[in-house]
PDB file of N, CA and C in Angstrom:
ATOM      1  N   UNK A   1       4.680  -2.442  -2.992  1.00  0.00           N
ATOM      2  CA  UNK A   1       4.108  -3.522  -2.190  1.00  0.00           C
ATOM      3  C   UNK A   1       4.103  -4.852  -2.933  1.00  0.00           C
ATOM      4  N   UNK A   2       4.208  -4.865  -3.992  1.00  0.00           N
ATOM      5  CA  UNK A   2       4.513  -5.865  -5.075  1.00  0.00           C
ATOM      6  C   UNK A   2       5.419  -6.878  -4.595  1.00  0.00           C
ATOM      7  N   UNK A   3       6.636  -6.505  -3.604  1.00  0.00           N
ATOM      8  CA  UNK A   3       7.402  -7.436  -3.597  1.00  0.00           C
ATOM      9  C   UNK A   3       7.137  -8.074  -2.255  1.00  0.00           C
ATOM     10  N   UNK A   4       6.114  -8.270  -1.651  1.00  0.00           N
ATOM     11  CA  UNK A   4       5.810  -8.813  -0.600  1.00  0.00           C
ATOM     12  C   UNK A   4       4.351 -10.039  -0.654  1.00  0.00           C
ATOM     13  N   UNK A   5       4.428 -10.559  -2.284  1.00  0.00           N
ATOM     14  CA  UNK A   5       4.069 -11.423  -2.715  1.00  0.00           C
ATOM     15  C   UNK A   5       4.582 -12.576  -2.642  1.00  0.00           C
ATOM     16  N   UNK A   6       3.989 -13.893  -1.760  1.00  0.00           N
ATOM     17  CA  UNK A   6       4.671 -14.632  -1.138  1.00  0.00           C
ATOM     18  C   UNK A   6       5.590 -14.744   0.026  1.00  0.00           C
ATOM     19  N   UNK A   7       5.072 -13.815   0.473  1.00  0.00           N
ATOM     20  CA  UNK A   7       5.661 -13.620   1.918  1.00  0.00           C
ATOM     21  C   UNK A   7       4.352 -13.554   3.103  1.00  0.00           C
ATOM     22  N   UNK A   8       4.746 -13.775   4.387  1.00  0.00           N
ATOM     23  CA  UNK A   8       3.557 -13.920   5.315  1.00  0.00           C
ATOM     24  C   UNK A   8       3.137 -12.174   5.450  1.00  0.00           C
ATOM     25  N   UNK A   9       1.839 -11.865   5.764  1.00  0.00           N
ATOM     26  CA  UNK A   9       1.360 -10.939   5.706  1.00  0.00           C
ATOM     27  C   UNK A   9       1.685  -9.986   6.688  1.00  0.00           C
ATOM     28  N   UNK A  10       2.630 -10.646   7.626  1.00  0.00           N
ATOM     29  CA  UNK A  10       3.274 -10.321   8.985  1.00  0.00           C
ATOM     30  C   UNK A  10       4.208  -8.986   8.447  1.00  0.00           C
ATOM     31  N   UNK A  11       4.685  -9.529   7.293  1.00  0.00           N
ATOM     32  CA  UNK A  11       5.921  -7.950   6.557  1.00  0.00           C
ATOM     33  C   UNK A  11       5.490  -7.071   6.353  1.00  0.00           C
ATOM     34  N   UNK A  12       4.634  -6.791   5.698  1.00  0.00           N
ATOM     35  CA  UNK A  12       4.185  -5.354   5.538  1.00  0.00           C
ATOM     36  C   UNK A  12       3.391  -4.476   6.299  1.00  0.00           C
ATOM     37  N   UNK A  13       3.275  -5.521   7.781  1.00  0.00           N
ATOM     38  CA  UNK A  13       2.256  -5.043   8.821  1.00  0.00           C
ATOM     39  C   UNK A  13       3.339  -4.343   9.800  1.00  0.00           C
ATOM     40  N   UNK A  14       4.653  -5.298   9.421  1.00  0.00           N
ATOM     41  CA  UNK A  14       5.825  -4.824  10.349  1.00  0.00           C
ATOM     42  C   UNK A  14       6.483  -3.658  10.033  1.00  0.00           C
ATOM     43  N   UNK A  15       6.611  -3.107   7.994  1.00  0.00           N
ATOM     44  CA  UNK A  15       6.999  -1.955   7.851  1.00  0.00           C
ATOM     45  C   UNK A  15       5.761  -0.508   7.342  1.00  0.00           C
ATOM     46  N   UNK A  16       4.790  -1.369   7.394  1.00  0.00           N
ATOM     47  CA  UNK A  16       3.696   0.008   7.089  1.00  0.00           C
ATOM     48  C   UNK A  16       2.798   0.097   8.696  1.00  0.00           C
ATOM     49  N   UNK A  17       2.747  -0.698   9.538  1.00  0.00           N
ATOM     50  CA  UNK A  17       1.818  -0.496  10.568  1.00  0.00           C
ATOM     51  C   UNK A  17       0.176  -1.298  10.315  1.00  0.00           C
ATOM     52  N   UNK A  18       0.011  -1.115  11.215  1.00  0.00           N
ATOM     53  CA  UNK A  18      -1.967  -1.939  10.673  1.00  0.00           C
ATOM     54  C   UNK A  18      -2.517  -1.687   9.676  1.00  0.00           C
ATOM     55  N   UNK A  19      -2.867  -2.156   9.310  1.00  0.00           N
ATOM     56  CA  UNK A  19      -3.590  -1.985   7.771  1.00  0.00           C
ATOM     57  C   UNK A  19      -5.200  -1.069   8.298  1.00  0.00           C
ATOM     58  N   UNK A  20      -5.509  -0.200   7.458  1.00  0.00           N
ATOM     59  CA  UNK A  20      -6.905   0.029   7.969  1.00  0.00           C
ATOM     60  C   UNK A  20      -8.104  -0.338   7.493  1.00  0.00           C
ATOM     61  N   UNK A  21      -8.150  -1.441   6.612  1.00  0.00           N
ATOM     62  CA  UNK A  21      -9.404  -2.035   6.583  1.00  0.00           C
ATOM     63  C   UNK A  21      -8.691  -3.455   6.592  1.00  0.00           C
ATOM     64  N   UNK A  22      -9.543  -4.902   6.754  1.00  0.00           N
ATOM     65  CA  UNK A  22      -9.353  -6.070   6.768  1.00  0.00           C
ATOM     66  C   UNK A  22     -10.454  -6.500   6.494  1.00  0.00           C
ATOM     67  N   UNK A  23     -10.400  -7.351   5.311  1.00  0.00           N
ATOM     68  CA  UNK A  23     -11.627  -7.681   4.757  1.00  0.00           C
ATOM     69  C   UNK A  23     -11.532  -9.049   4.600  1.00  0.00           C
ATOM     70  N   UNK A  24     -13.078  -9.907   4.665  1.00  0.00           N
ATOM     71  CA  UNK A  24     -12.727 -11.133   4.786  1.00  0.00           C
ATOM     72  C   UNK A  24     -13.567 -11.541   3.338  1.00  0.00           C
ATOM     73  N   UNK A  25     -13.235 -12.089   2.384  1.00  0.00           N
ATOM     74  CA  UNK A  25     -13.615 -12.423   0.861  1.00  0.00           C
ATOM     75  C   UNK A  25     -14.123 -14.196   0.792  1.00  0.00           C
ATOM     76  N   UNK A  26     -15.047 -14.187  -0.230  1.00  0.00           N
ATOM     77  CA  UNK A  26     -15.881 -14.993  -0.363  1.00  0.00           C
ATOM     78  C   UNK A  26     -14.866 -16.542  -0.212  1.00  0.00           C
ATOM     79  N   UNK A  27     -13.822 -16.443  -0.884  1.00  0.00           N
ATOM     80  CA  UNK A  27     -12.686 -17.533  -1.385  1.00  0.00           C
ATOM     81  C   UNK A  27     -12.396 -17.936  -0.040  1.00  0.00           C
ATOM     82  N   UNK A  28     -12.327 -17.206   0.926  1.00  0.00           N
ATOM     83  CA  UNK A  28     -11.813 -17.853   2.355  1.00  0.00           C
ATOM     84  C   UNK A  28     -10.125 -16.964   2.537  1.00  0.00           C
ATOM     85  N   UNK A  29     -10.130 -15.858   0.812  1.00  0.00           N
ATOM     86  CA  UNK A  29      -8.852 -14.910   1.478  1.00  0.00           C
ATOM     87  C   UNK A  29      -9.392 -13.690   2.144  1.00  0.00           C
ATOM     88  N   UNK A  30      -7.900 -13.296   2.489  1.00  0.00           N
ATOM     89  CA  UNK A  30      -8.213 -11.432   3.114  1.00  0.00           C
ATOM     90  C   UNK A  30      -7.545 -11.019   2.212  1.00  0.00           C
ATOM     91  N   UNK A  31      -8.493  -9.994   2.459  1.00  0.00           N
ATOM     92  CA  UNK A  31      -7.832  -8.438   1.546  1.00  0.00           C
ATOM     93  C   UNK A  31      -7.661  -7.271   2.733  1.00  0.00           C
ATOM     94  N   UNK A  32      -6.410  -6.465   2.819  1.00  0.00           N
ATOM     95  CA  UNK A  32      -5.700  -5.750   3.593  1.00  0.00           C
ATOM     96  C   UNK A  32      -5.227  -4.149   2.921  1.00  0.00           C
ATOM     97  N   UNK A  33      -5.777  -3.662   3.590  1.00  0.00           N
ATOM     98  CA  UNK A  33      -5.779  -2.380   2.904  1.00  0.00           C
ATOM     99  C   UNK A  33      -4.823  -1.385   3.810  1.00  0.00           C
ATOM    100  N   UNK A  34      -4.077  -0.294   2.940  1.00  0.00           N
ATOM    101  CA  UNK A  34      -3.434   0.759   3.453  1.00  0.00           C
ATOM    102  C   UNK A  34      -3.195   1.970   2.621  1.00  0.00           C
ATOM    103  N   UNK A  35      -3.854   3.073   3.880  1.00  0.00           N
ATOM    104  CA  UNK A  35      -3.858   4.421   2.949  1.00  0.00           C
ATOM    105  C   UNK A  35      -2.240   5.102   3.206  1.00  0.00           C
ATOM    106  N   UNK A  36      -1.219   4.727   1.805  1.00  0.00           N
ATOM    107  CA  UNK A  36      -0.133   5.357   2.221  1.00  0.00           C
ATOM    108  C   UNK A  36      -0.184   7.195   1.281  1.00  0.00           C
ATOM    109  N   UNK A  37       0.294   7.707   2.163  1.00  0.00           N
ATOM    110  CA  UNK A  37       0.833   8.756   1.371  1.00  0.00           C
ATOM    111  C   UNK A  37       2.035   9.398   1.155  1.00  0.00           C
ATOM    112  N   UNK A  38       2.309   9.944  -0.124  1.00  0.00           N
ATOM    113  CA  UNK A  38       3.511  10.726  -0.455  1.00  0.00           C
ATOM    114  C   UNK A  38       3.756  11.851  -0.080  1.00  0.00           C
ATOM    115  N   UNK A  39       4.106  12.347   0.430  1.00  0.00           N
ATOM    116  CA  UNK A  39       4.080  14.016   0.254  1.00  0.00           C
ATOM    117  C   UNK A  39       5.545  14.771   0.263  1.00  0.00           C
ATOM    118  N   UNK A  40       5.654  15.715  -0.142  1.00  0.00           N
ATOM    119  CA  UNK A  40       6.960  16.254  -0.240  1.00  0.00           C
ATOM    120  C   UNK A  40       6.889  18.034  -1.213  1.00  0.00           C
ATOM    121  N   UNK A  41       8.115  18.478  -1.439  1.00  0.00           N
ATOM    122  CA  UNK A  41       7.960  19.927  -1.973  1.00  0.00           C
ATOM    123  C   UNK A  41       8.334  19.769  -3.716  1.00  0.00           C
ATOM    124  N   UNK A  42       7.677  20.441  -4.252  1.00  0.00           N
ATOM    125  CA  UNK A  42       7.890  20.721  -5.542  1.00  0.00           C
ATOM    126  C   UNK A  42       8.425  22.221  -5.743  1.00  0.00           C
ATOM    127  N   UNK A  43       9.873  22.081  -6.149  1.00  0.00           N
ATOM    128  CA  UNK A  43      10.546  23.638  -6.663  1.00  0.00           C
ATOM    129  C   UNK A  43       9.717  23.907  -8.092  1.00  0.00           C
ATOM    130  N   UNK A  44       9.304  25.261  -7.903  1.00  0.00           N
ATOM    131  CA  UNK A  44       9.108  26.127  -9.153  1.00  0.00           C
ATOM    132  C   UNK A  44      10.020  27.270  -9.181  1.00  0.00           C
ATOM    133  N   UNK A  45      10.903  26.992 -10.439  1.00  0.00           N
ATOM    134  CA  UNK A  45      11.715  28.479 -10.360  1.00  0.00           C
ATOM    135  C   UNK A  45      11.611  29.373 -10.976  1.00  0.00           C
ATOM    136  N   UNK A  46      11.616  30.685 -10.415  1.00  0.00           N
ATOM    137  CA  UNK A  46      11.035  31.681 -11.454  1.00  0.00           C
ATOM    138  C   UNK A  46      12.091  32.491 -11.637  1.00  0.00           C
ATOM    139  N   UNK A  47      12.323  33.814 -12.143  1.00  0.00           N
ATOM    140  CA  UNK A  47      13.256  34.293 -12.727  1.00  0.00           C
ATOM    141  C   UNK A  47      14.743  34.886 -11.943  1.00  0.00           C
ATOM    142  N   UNK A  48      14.218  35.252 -10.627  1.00  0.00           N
ATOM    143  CA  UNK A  48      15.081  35.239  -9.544  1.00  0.00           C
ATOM    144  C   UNK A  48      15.104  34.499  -8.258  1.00  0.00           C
ATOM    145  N   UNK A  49      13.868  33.225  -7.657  1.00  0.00           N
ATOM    146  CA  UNK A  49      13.821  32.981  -6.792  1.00  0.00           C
ATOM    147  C   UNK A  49      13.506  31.293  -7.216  1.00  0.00           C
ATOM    148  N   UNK A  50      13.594  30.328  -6.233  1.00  0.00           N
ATOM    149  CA  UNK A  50      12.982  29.226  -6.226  1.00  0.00           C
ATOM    150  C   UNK A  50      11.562  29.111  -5.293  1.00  0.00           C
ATOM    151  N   UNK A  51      10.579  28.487  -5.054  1.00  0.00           N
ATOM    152  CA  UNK A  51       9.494  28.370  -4.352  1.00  0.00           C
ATOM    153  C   UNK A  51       9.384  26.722  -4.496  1.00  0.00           C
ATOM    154  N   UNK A  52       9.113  26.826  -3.243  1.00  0.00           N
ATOM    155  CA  UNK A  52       8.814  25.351  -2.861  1.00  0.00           C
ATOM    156  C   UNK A  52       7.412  24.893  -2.635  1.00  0.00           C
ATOM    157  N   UNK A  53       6.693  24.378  -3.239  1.00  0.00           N
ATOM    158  CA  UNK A  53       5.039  24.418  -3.049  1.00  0.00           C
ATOM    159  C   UNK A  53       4.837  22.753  -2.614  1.00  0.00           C
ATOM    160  N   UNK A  54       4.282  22.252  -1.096  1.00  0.00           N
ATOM    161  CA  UNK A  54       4.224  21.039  -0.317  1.00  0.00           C
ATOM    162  C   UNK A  54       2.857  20.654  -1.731  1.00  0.00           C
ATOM    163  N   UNK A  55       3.149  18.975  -1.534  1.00  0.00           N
ATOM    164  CA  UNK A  55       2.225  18.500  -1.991  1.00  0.00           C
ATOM    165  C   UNK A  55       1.837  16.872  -1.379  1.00  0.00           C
ATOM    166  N   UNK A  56       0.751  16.392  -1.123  1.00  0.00           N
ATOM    167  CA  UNK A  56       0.471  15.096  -1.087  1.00  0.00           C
ATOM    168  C   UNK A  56      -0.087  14.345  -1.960  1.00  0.00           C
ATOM    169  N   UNK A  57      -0.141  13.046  -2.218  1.00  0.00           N
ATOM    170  CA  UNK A  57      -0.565  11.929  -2.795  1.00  0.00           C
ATOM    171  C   UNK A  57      -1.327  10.990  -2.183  1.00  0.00           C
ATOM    172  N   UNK A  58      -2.370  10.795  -1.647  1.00  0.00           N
ATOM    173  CA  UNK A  58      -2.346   9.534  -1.345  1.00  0.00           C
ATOM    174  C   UNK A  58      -3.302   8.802  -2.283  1.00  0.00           C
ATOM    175  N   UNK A  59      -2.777   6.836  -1.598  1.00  0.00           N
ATOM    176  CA  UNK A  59      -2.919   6.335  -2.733  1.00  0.00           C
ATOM    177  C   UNK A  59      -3.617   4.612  -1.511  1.00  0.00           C
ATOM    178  N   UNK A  60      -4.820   4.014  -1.779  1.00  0.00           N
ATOM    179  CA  UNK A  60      -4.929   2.724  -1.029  1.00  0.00           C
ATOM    180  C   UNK A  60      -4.501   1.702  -1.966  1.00  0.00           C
ATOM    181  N   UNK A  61      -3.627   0.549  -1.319  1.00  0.00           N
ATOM    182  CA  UNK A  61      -2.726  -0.324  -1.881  1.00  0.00           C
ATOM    183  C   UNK A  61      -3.420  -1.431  -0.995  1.00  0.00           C
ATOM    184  N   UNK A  62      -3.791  -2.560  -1.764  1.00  0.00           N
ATOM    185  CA  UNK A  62      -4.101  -3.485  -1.115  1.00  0.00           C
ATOM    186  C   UNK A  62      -3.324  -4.772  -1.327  1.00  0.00           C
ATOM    187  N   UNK A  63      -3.689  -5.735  -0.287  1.00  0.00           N
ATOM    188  CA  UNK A  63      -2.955  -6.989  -0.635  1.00  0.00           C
ATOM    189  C   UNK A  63      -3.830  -8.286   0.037  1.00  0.00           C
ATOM    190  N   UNK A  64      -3.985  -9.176  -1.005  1.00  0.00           N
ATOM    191  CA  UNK A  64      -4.842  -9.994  -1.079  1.00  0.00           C
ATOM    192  C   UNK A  64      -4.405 -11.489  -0.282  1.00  0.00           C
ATOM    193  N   UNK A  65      -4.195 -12.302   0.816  1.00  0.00           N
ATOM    194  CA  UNK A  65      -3.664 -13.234   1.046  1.00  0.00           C
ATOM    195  C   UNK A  65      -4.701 -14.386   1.579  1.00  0.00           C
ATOM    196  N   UNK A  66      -4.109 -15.758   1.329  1.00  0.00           N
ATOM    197  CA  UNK A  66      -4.749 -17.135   1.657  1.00  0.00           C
ATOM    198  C   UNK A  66      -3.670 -17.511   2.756  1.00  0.00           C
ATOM    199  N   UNK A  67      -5.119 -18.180   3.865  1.00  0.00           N
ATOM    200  CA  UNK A  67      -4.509 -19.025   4.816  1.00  0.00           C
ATOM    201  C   UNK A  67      -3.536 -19.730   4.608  1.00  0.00           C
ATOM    202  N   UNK A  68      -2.718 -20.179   5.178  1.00  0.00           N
ATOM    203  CA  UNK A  68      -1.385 -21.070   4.883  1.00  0.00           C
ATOM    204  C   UNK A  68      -1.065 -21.668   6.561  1.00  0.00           C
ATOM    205  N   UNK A  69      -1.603 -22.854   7.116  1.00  0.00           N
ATOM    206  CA  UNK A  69      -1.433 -23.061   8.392  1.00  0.00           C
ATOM    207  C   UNK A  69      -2.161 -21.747   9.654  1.00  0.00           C
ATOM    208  N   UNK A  70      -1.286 -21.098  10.078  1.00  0.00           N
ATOM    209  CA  UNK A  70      -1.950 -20.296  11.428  1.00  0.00           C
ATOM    210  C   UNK A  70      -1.634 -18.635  10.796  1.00  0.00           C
ATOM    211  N   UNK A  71      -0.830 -18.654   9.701  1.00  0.00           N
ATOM    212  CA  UNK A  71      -0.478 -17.102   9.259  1.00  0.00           C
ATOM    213  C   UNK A  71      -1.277 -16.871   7.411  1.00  0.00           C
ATOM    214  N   UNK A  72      -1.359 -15.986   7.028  1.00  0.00           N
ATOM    215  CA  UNK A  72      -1.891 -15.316   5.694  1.00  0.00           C
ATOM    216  C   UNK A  72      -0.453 -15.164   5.232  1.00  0.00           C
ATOM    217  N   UNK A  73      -0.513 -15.493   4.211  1.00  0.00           N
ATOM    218  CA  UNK A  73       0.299 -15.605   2.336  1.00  0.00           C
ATOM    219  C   UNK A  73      -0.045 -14.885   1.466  1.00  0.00           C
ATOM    220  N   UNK A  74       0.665 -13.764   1.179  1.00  0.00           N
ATOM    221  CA  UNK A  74       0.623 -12.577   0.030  1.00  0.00           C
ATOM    222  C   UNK A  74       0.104 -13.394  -1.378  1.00  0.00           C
ATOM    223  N   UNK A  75      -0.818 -12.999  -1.870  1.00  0.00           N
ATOM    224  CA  UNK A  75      -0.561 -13.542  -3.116  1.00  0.00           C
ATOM    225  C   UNK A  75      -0.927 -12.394  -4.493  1.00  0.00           C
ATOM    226  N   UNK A  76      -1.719 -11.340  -3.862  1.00  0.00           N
ATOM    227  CA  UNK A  76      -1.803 -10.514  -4.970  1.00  0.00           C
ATOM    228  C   UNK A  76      -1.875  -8.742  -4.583  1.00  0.00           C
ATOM    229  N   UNK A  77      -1.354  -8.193  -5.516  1.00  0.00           N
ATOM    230  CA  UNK A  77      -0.934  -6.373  -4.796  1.00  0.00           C
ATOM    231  C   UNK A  77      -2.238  -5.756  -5.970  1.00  0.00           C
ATOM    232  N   UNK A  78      -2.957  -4.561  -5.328  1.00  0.00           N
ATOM    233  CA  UNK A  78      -3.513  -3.829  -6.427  1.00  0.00           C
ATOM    234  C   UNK A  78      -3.470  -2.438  -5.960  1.00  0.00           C
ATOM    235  N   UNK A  79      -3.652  -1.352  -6.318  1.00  0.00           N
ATOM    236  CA  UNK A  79      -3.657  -0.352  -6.148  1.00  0.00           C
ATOM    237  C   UNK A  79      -4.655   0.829  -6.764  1.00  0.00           C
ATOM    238  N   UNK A  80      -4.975   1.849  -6.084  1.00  0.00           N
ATOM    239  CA  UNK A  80      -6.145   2.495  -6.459  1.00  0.00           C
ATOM    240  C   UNK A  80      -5.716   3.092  -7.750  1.00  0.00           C
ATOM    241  N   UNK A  81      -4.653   3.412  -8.254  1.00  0.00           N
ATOM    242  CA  UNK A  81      -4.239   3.603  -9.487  1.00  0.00           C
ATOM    243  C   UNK A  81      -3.075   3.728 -10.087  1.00  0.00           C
ATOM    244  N   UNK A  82      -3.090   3.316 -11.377  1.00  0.00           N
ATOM    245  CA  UNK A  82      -1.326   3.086 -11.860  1.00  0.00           C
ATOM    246  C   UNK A  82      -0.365   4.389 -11.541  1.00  0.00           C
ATOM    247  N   UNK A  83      -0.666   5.390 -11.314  1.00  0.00           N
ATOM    248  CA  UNK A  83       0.096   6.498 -10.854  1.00  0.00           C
ATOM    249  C   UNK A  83       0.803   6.498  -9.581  1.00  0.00           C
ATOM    250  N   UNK A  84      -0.278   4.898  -8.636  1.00  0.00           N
ATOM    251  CA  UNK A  84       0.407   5.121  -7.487  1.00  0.00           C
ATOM    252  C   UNK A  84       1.631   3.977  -7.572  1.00  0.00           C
ATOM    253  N   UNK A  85       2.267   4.258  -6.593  1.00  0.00           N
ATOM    254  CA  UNK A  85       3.826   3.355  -6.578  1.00  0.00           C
ATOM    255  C   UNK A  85       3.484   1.986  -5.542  1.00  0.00           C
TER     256      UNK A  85
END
């Protein structure tokens, strides 16, 4: 989400969907929140077989933007933790 710094807040609403929280901050920015998750299979192989064991991640990624005329301006990404992407 990093690279949608400096861009109108309109992009990442267009490829992640609504954000689920919208918060309005003391400065006069928003902060925009989204719970994305990973999920996918992890092979463990054992001596004759593979096993596939599902796993998820999720991770809230926020993004911080200032008014700019009638639309919000990315200006900062954080994330609930460096593990997440």
């Amino acid at each position: 989400m990093k690279g949608y710094i400096g861009q109108s807040i309109t992009e990442p609403i267009l490829d992640y969907g609504p954000p689920i929280n919208i918060i309005d901050l003391d400065d006069g920015r928003r902060a925009y929140q989204w719970n994305i998750v990973e999920s996918g299979l992890i092979p463990i192989s054992g001596p004759n077989t593979t096993t596939y064991v599902p796993y998820a991640d999720s991770c809230i990624h926020t993004l911080t933007a200032r008014k700019v005329g009638t639309d919000y301006i990315v200006e900062e990404h954080r994330q609930t933790s460096v593990f997440c992407d």
